């Protein structure tokens, strides 16, 4: 049971927009930054979004993050086949004194 | 360029211990924290703990306290993790990940640890 809650799957056709939600509480998302990772099949996770909505250099602007209260979301616009991956949200949890991860969302491009 | 090189795969029997190394390069080793995260086959990410290479202070996830330890060797820019009293449920890929104090940002390739009799 993950501390942060994500839908197990999301999908869309090429060119569409996909959105992944991440729900937490006041101890994690409500009080700390949210981060998003992309994990391609067989690869290590890669930082996609930091501090709620910032993109590291090299991450396409098709990826965007937002946060409101105790929830956050990742949007992928203009879906491409190479976006098929697992996506994880994360935030520090003050009550647990630990990094909290979401359970991951598998994105499929139909 | 940040590079994290981890030791090779391990096969351990239940009750044994495993030690995995993570050698960092391409940045000032003592300026960033190092996290350890594991991922069981087909499962999500599970945070294990964090170590500050500058001084060696550690913080462990509650579920691992007592059988998990992280250490550093600053001269070689290497971080180690040791997990004791292994059980089959500990079969996973163990990854070091450089980061801020709150989350990891740059992940190593991972080390597969298989626990089987």
mmCIF file of C-alpha atoms in Angstrom:
data_model
loop_
_atom_site.group_PDB
_atom_site.id
_atom_site.type_symbol
_atom_site.label_atom_id
_atom_site.label_comp_id
_atom_site.label_asym_id
_atom_site.label_seq_id
_atom_site.Cartn_x
_atom_site.Cartn_y
_atom_site.Cartn_z
ATOM 1 C CA UNK A 1 0.000 0.000 0.000
ATOM 2 C CA UNK A 2 1.703 3.193 -1.209
ATOM 3 C CA UNK A 3 1.529 6.416 0.785
ATOM 4 C CA UNK A 4 0.674 8.414 -2.333
ATOM 5 C CA UNK A 5 -2.200 7.226 -4.514
ATOM 6 C CA UNK A 6 -1.961 7.019 -8.283
ATOM 7 C CA UNK A 7 -4.200 5.311 -10.829
ATOM 8 C CA UNK A 8 -2.604 2.048 -11.987
ATOM 9 C CA UNK A 9 -2.976 2.875 -15.651
ATOM 10 C CA UNK A 10 -3.606 5.623 -18.176
ATOM 11 C CA UNK A 11 -3.713 5.600 -21.940
ATOM 12 C CA UNK A 12 -4.213 7.664 -25.033
ATOM 13 C CA UNK A 13 -3.648 7.701 -28.747
ATOM 14 C CA UNK A 14 -0.673 9.466 -30.324
ATOM 15 C CA UNK A 15 -1.064 13.204 -30.109
ATOM 16 C CA UNK A 16 -3.581 13.092 -27.272
ATOM 17 C CA UNK A 17 -3.098 14.400 -23.778
ATOM 18 C CA UNK A 18 -2.751 12.059 -20.808
ATOM 19 C CA UNK A 19 -3.070 13.126 -17.196
ATOM 20 C CA UNK A 20 -1.912 11.235 -14.123
ATOM 21 C CA UNK A 21 -3.113 12.163 -10.655
ATOM 22 C CA UNK A 22 -1.312 11.741 -7.348
ATOM 23 C CA UNK A 23 -3.184 12.052 -4.055
ATOM 24 C CA UNK A 24 -1.550 12.504 -0.670
ATOM 25 C CA UNK A 25 -2.224 14.348 2.565
ATOM 26 C CA UNK A 26 -1.081 17.323 4.595
ATOM 27 C CA UNK A 27 2.067 15.526 5.755
ATOM 28 C CA UNK A 28 3.439 14.948 2.286
ATOM 29 C CA UNK A 29 2.048 16.706 -0.785
ATOM 30 C CA UNK A 30 0.275 19.313 1.292
ATOM 31 C CA UNK A 31 3.472 20.527 2.856
ATOM 32 C CA UNK A 32 6.265 19.582 0.461
ATOM 33 C CA UNK A 33 7.319 19.648 -3.149
ATOM 34 C CA UNK A 34 6.138 16.958 -5.547
ATOM 35 C CA UNK A 35 8.455 15.160 -7.929
ATOM 36 C CA UNK A 36 7.680 12.933 -10.908
ATOM 37 C CA UNK A 37 9.776 10.156 -12.395
ATOM 38 C CA UNK A 38 9.571 8.282 -15.668
ATOM 39 C CA UNK A 39 10.699 4.668 -15.749
ATOM 40 C CA UNK A 40 11.049 3.177 -19.213
ATOM 41 C CA UNK A 41 10.910 -0.621 -19.459
ATOM 42 C CA UNK A 42 14.043 -2.170 -18.031
ATOM 43 C CA UNK A 43 15.572 1.189 -17.099
ATOM 44 C CA UNK A 44 16.212 3.186 -13.958
ATOM 45 C CA UNK A 45 13.774 5.953 -13.029
ATOM 46 C CA UNK A 46 14.523 9.367 -14.495
ATOM 47 C CA UNK A 47 13.528 12.671 -12.934
ATOM 48 C CA UNK A 48 10.831 14.276 -15.048
ATOM 49 C CA UNK A 49 9.446 17.083 -12.861
ATOM 50 C CA UNK A 50 10.885 18.649 -9.705
ATOM 51 C CA UNK A 51 9.483 21.120 -7.224
ATOM 52 C CA UNK A 52 5.903 20.590 -8.445
ATOM 53 C CA UNK A 53 6.258 21.990 -11.944
ATOM 54 C CA UNK A 54 9.904 22.425 -12.937
ATOM 55 C CA UNK A 55 11.486 20.446 -15.763
ATOM 56 C CA UNK A 56 15.138 19.407 -15.691
ATOM 57 C CA UNK A 57 17.073 20.356 -18.785
ATOM 58 C CA UNK A 58 16.420 17.924 -21.588
ATOM 59 C CA UNK A 59 12.868 17.067 -20.555
ATOM 60 C CA UNK A 60 10.447 18.084 -23.323
ATOM 61 C CA UNK A 61 7.893 20.750 -22.517
ATOM 62 C CA UNK A 62 5.201 18.197 -23.403
ATOM 63 C CA UNK A 63 5.562 17.138 -19.782
ATOM 64 C CA UNK A 64 4.091 19.437 -17.155
ATOM 65 C CA UNK A 65 3.352 19.167 -13.466
ATOM 66 C CA UNK A 66 0.985 20.924 -11.134
ATOM 67 C CA UNK A 67 -0.025 20.781 -7.495
ATOM 68 C CA UNK A 68 -3.075 21.904 -5.598
ATOM 69 C CA UNK A 69 -3.521 21.292 -1.905
ATOM 70 C CA UNK A 70 -2.833 17.626 -1.193
ATOM 71 C CA UNK A 71 -2.899 16.429 -4.776
ATOM 72 C CA UNK A 72 -0.717 16.773 -7.828
ATOM 73 C CA UNK A 73 -0.876 15.844 -11.459
ATOM 74 C CA UNK A 74 1.385 15.131 -14.388
ATOM 75 C CA UNK A 75 0.218 15.955 -17.873
ATOM 76 C CA UNK A 76 1.707 14.589 -21.061
ATOM 77 C CA UNK A 77 0.593 16.448 -24.135
ATOM 78 C CA UNK A 78 1.125 15.244 -27.688
ATOM 79 C CA UNK A 79 1.526 11.626 -26.623
ATOM 80 C CA UNK A 80 4.225 9.659 -28.400
ATOM 81 C CA UNK A 81 4.972 5.948 -28.470
ATOM 82 C CA UNK A 82 8.211 6.591 -26.575
ATOM 83 C CA UNK A 83 6.184 7.929 -23.650
ATOM 84 C CA UNK A 84 5.056 4.396 -22.825
ATOM 85 C CA UNK A 85 6.497 3.921 -19.363
ATOM 86 C CA UNK A 86 5.703 3.791 -15.685
ATOM 87 C CA UNK A 87 5.359 7.156 -13.966
ATOM 88 C CA UNK A 88 5.819 7.706 -10.241
ATOM 89 C CA UNK A 89 5.093 10.685 -8.026
ATOM 90 C CA UNK A 90 7.059 11.319 -4.840
ATOM 91 C CA UNK A 91 7.184 13.739 -1.943
ATOM 92 C CA UNK A 92 8.815 13.919 1.441
ATOM 93 C CA UNK A 93 6.478 12.871 4.239
ATOM 94 C CA UNK A 94 6.976 14.838 7.445
ATOM 95 C CA UNK A 95 5.083 12.332 9.621
ATOM 96 C CA UNK A 96 7.004 9.317 8.358
ATOM 97 C CA UNK A 97 10.309 11.189 7.968
ATOM 98 C CA UNK A 98 10.620 9.322 4.703
ATOM 99 C CA UNK A 99 10.246 9.727 0.977
ATOM 100 C CA UNK A 100 6.728 8.729 -0.034
ATOM 101 C CA UNK A 101 6.194 7.268 -3.492
ATOM 102 C CA UNK A 102 3.043 6.689 -5.432
ATOM 103 C CA UNK A 103 2.325 3.178 -6.616
ATOM 104 C CA UNK A 104 3.091 4.088 -10.198
ATOM 105 C CA UNK A 105 0.957 4.599 -13.305
ATOM 106 C CA UNK A 106 1.567 2.628 -16.472
ATOM 107 C CA UNK A 107 0.987 4.808 -19.523
ATOM 108 C CA UNK A 108 0.049 3.039 -22.733
ATOM 109 C CA UNK A 109 -0.012 4.734 -26.103
ATOM 110 C CA UNK A 110 -2.705 3.013 -28.112
ATOM 111 C CA UNK B 1 28.369 14.242 -15.775
ATOM 112 C CA UNK B 2 26.918 12.476 -12.764
ATOM 113 C CA UNK B 3 27.672 8.770 -12.789
ATOM 114 C CA UNK B 4 26.715 6.137 -10.235
ATOM 115 C CA UNK B 5 28.238 2.695 -10.666
ATOM 116 C CA UNK B 6 26.852 -0.124 -8.553
ATOM 117 C CA UNK B 7 28.226 -3.538 -7.722
ATOM 118 C CA UNK B 8 27.000 -6.644 -9.468
ATOM 119 C CA UNK B 9 24.038 -8.913 -8.926
ATOM 120 C CA UNK B 10 23.909 -11.088 -5.819
ATOM 121 C CA UNK B 11 22.292 -14.413 -4.990
ATOM 122 C CA UNK B 12 21.808 -14.936 -1.268
ATOM 123 C CA UNK B 13 20.202 -17.531 0.956
ATOM 124 C CA UNK B 14 17.513 -16.603 3.470
ATOM 125 C CA UNK B 15 19.045 -15.301 6.677
ATOM 126 C CA UNK B 16 22.199 -14.059 4.994
ATOM 127 C CA UNK B 17 23.353 -10.473 4.506
ATOM 128 C CA UNK B 18 24.107 -8.530 1.354
ATOM 129 C CA UNK B 19 26.297 -5.488 0.820
ATOM 130 C CA UNK B 20 25.939 -3.342 -2.276
ATOM 131 C CA UNK B 21 28.294 -0.537 -3.286
ATOM 132 C CA UNK B 22 27.621 2.633 -5.241
ATOM 133 C CA UNK B 23 30.590 4.587 -6.574
ATOM 134 C CA UNK B 24 29.882 8.180 -7.521
ATOM 135 C CA UNK B 25 31.734 10.399 -9.963
ATOM 136 C CA UNK B 26 31.251 13.597 -11.907
ATOM 137 C CA UNK B 27 30.333 15.812 -8.967
ATOM 138 C CA UNK B 28 31.420 16.810 -5.495
ATOM 139 C CA UNK B 29 30.539 13.674 -3.521
ATOM 140 C CA UNK B 30 29.993 15.415 -0.203
ATOM 141 C CA UNK B 31 27.644 18.060 -1.611
ATOM 142 C CA UNK B 32 24.704 15.728 -2.235
ATOM 143 C CA UNK B 33 22.744 13.183 -0.240
ATOM 144 C CA UNK B 34 22.479 9.565 -1.351
ATOM 145 C CA UNK B 35 19.213 7.651 -1.151
ATOM 146 C CA UNK B 36 18.623 3.915 -1.430
ATOM 147 C CA UNK B 37 15.446 2.730 -3.098
ATOM 148 C CA UNK B 38 14.386 -0.785 -3.973
ATOM 149 C CA UNK B 39 11.949 -2.211 -6.487
ATOM 150 C CA UNK B 40 10.656 -5.754 -6.202
ATOM 151 C CA UNK B 41 9.882 -7.559 -9.474
ATOM 152 C CA UNK B 42 6.834 -6.011 -11.101
ATOM 153 C CA UNK B 43 6.316 -3.678 -8.148
ATOM 154 C CA UNK B 44 6.718 0.012 -7.385
ATOM 155 C CA UNK B 45 9.457 2.019 -5.736
ATOM 156 C CA UNK B 46 10.177 1.653 -2.022
ATOM 157 C CA UNK B 47 12.381 4.163 -0.210
ATOM 158 C CA UNK B 48 14.848 2.619 2.221
ATOM 159 C CA UNK B 49 16.909 5.453 3.603
ATOM 160 C CA UNK B 50 19.235 8.385 3.080
ATOM 161 C CA UNK B 51 22.822 9.149 4.003
ATOM 162 C CA UNK B 52 24.663 12.434 4.041
ATOM 163 C CA UNK B 53 28.167 11.752 2.718
ATOM 164 C CA UNK B 54 29.328 14.863 4.529
ATOM 165 C CA UNK B 55 29.508 13.504 8.052
ATOM 166 C CA UNK B 56 27.707 10.216 7.524
ATOM 167 C CA UNK B 57 24.368 11.064 9.140
ATOM 168 C CA UNK B 58 21.655 8.595 8.200
ATOM 169 C CA UNK B 59 17.894 8.233 8.290
ATOM 170 C CA UNK B 60 16.164 4.919 7.726
ATOM 171 C CA UNK B 61 12.651 4.003 6.695
ATOM 172 C CA UNK B 62 10.893 2.499 9.678
ATOM 173 C CA UNK B 63 10.314 -0.888 8.065
ATOM 174 C CA UNK B 64 14.061 -1.400 7.613
ATOM 175 C CA UNK B 65 15.340 -0.109 10.924
ATOM 176 C CA UNK B 66 17.445 -2.679 12.706
ATOM 177 C CA UNK B 67 18.571 -4.676 9.685
ATOM 178 C CA UNK B 68 19.618 -2.003 7.175
ATOM 179 C CA UNK B 69 22.744 0.105 7.306
ATOM 180 C CA UNK B 70 24.308 2.703 5.025
ATOM 181 C CA UNK B 71 27.918 3.842 5.159
ATOM 182 C CA UNK B 72 30.244 5.985 3.074
ATOM 183 C CA UNK B 73 33.891 5.963 2.095
ATOM 184 C CA UNK B 74 34.627 9.555 1.163
ATOM 185 C CA UNK B 75 38.120 9.015 -0.330
ATOM 186 C CA UNK B 76 36.649 6.696 -2.960
ATOM 187 C CA UNK B 77 33.298 8.524 -3.256
ATOM 188 C CA UNK B 78 31.513 5.283 -2.513
ATOM 189 C CA UNK B 79 28.349 4.585 -0.574
ATOM 190 C CA UNK B 80 27.493 1.147 0.765
ATOM 191 C CA UNK B 81 24.256 -0.421 1.868
ATOM 192 C CA UNK B 82 23.965 -3.620 3.868
ATOM 193 C CA UNK B 83 20.740 -5.506 4.435
ATOM 194 C CA UNK B 84 20.763 -8.320 6.986
ATOM 195 C CA UNK B 85 18.486 -11.264 7.804
ATOM 196 C CA UNK B 86 17.406 -11.531 4.188
ATOM 197 C CA UNK B 87 14.101 -13.124 3.315
ATOM 198 C CA UNK B 88 12.533 -13.986 -0.023
ATOM 199 C CA UNK B 89 10.521 -10.765 0.036
ATOM 200 C CA UNK B 90 13.787 -8.828 -0.132
ATOM 201 C CA UNK B 91 14.334 -10.004 -3.708
ATOM 202 C CA UNK B 92 14.503 -6.728 -5.611
ATOM 203 C CA UNK B 93 16.607 -4.290 -7.562
ATOM 204 C CA UNK B 94 18.420 -2.002 -5.109
ATOM 205 C CA UNK B 95 19.350 1.424 -6.420
ATOM 206 C CA UNK B 96 21.392 4.262 -5.064
ATOM 207 C CA UNK B 97 20.216 7.692 -6.090
ATOM 208 C CA UNK B 98 21.874 11.036 -5.594
ATOM 209 C CA UNK B 99 19.560 13.743 -4.450
ATOM 210 C CA UNK B 100 18.405 16.539 -2.241
ATOM 211 C CA UNK B 101 17.509 15.853 1.356
ATOM 212 C CA UNK B 102 13.879 15.262 0.438
ATOM 213 C CA UNK B 103 13.975 13.148 -2.728
ATOM 214 C CA UNK B 104 16.354 11.362 -5.078
ATOM 215 C CA UNK B 105 17.092 12.992 -8.427
ATOM 216 C CA UNK B 106 19.802 10.963 -10.221
ATOM 217 C CA UNK B 107 19.476 7.188 -10.102
ATOM 218 C CA UNK B 108 22.073 4.476 -10.390
ATOM 219 C CA UNK B 109 21.491 1.463 -12.646
ATOM 220 C CA UNK B 110 20.437 -0.792 -9.793
ATOM 221 C CA UNK B 111 21.730 -4.069 -8.379
ATOM 222 C CA UNK B 112 19.601 -7.189 -8.495
ATOM 223 C CA UNK B 113 19.550 -9.103 -5.226
ATOM 224 C CA UNK B 114 17.876 -12.501 -5.294
ATOM 225 C CA UNK B 115 17.095 -14.247 -2.037
ATOM 226 C CA UNK B 116 16.466 -17.927 -2.553
ATOM 227 C CA UNK B 117 17.295 -21.181 -0.873
#
